Short mmCIF file of C-alpha atoms in Angstrom, two decimals:
data_model
loop_
_atom_site.label_atom_id
_atom_site.label_comp_id
_atom_site.label_asym_id
_atom_site.label_seq_id
_atom_site.Cartn_x
_atom_site.Cartn_y
_atom_site.Cartn_z
CA UNK A 1 0.00 0.00 0.00
CA UNK A 2 1.42 3.32 -1.03
CA UNK A 3 0.70 6.02 1.55
CA UNK A 4 0.21 9.62 0.43
CA UNK A 5 -0.42 12.53 2.79
CA UNK A 6 -3.04 15.02 1.60
CA UNK A 7 -3.49 18.43 3.25
CA UNK A 8 -6.87 19.01 4.90
CA UNK A 9 -8.71 22.06 3.58
CA UNK A 10 -8.50 25.04 5.93
CA UNK A 11 -5.99 23.33 8.20
CA UNK A 12 -2.27 22.66 8.47
CA UNK A 13 -3.02 19.00 9.22
CA UNK A 14 -2.65 16.22 6.68
CA UNK A 15 -4.63 13.02 6.28
CA UNK A 16 -3.31 9.66 5.11
CA UNK A 17 -4.53 8.32 1.80
CA UNK A 18 -3.72 4.71 0.84
CA UNK A 19 -3.26 3.75 -2.80
CA UNK A 20 -3.13 0.00 -3.49
CA UNK A 21 -0.08 -1.05 -5.48
CA UNK A 22 -0.23 -3.56 -8.34
CA UNK A 23 1.07 -6.27 -6.00
CA UNK A 24 -1.71 -5.50 -3.49
CA UNK A 25 -4.34 -5.76 -6.22
CA UNK A 26 -2.98 -9.09 -7.45
CA UNK A 27 -3.06 -10.53 -3.92
CA UNK A 28 -6.61 -9.22 -3.36
CA UNK A 29 -7.81 -10.72 -6.66
CA UNK A 30 -6.19 -14.09 -5.89
CA UNK A 31 -7.78 -14.25 -2.44
CA UNK A 32 -11.17 -13.29 -3.86
CA UNK A 33 -10.86 -15.98 -6.52
CA UNK A 34 -10.25 -18.63 -3.83
CA UNK A 35 -12.59 -17.43 -1.07
CA UNK A 36 -15.62 -16.22 -3.01
CA UNK A 37 -16.87 -19.68 -4.12
CA UNK A 38 -16.52 -20.95 -0.54
CA UNK A 39 -18.53 -18.08 0.94
CA UNK A 40 -21.04 -17.98 -1.90
CA UNK A 41 -22.45 -21.44 -1.12
CA UNK A 42 -23.14 -20.38 2.51
CA UNK A 43 -25.15 -17.27 1.63
CA UNK A 44 -28.93 -17.43 1.77
CA UNK A 45 -30.71 -17.46 -1.58
CA UNK A 46 -32.52 -14.22 -0.72
CA UNK A 47 -29.24 -12.39 0.03
CA UNK A 48 -28.38 -9.77 -2.59
CA UNK A 49 -25.83 -7.48 -0.91
CA UNK A 50 -22.25 -7.44 -2.25
CA UNK A 51 -22.61 -10.65 -4.24
CA UNK A 52 -21.42 -11.39 -7.76
CA UNK A 53 -24.09 -10.94 -10.44
CA UNK A 54 -26.59 -9.61 -7.87
CA UNK A 55 -27.46 -6.05 -7.05
CA UNK A 56 -30.14 -3.77 -5.70
CA UNK A 57 -32.14 -3.92 -8.95
CA UNK A 58 -32.21 -7.72 -8.72
CA UNK A 59 -33.43 -7.52 -5.12
CA UNK A 60 -36.16 -5.01 -6.02
CA UNK A 61 -37.21 -7.17 -8.96
CA UNK A 62 -37.53 -10.18 -6.66
CA UNK A 63 -39.59 -8.19 -4.13
CA UNK A 64 -41.85 -6.99 -6.95
CA UNK A 65 -42.22 -10.56 -8.20
CA UNK A 66 -43.14 -11.81 -4.72
CA UNK A 67 -45.64 -9.00 -4.12
CA UNK A 68 -47.36 -9.73 -7.43
CA UNK A 69 -47.57 -13.43 -6.57
CA UNK A 70 -49.29 -12.61 -3.27
CA UNK A 71 -46.55 -13.87 -0.96
CA UNK A 72 -46.32 -12.21 2.45
CA UNK A 73 -42.79 -10.78 2.63
CA UNK A 74 -42.43 -11.43 6.36
CA UNK A 75 -42.10 -15.16 5.58
CA UNK A 76 -39.62 -14.58 2.76
CA UNK A 77 -37.31 -12.23 4.64
CA UNK A 78 -35.50 -13.17 7.79
CA UNK A 79 -36.94 -10.55 10.12
#
């Protein structure tokens, strides 16, 4: 991680800003490649946050689909 110090506006203080190096990015990608399939199988089917090929539009589409089918969302969600 390359550390750069950036001056704070209106102050003499500086704040640290970390810039990932190429080596850091390669290590992060390798770990993600290994760990993601392991974690992915443990996630609940109705989980949409921070998952590959799933996003907020997918979650909203599923909620819309369930509402139109007449399902009570309290049973579908883990509340």
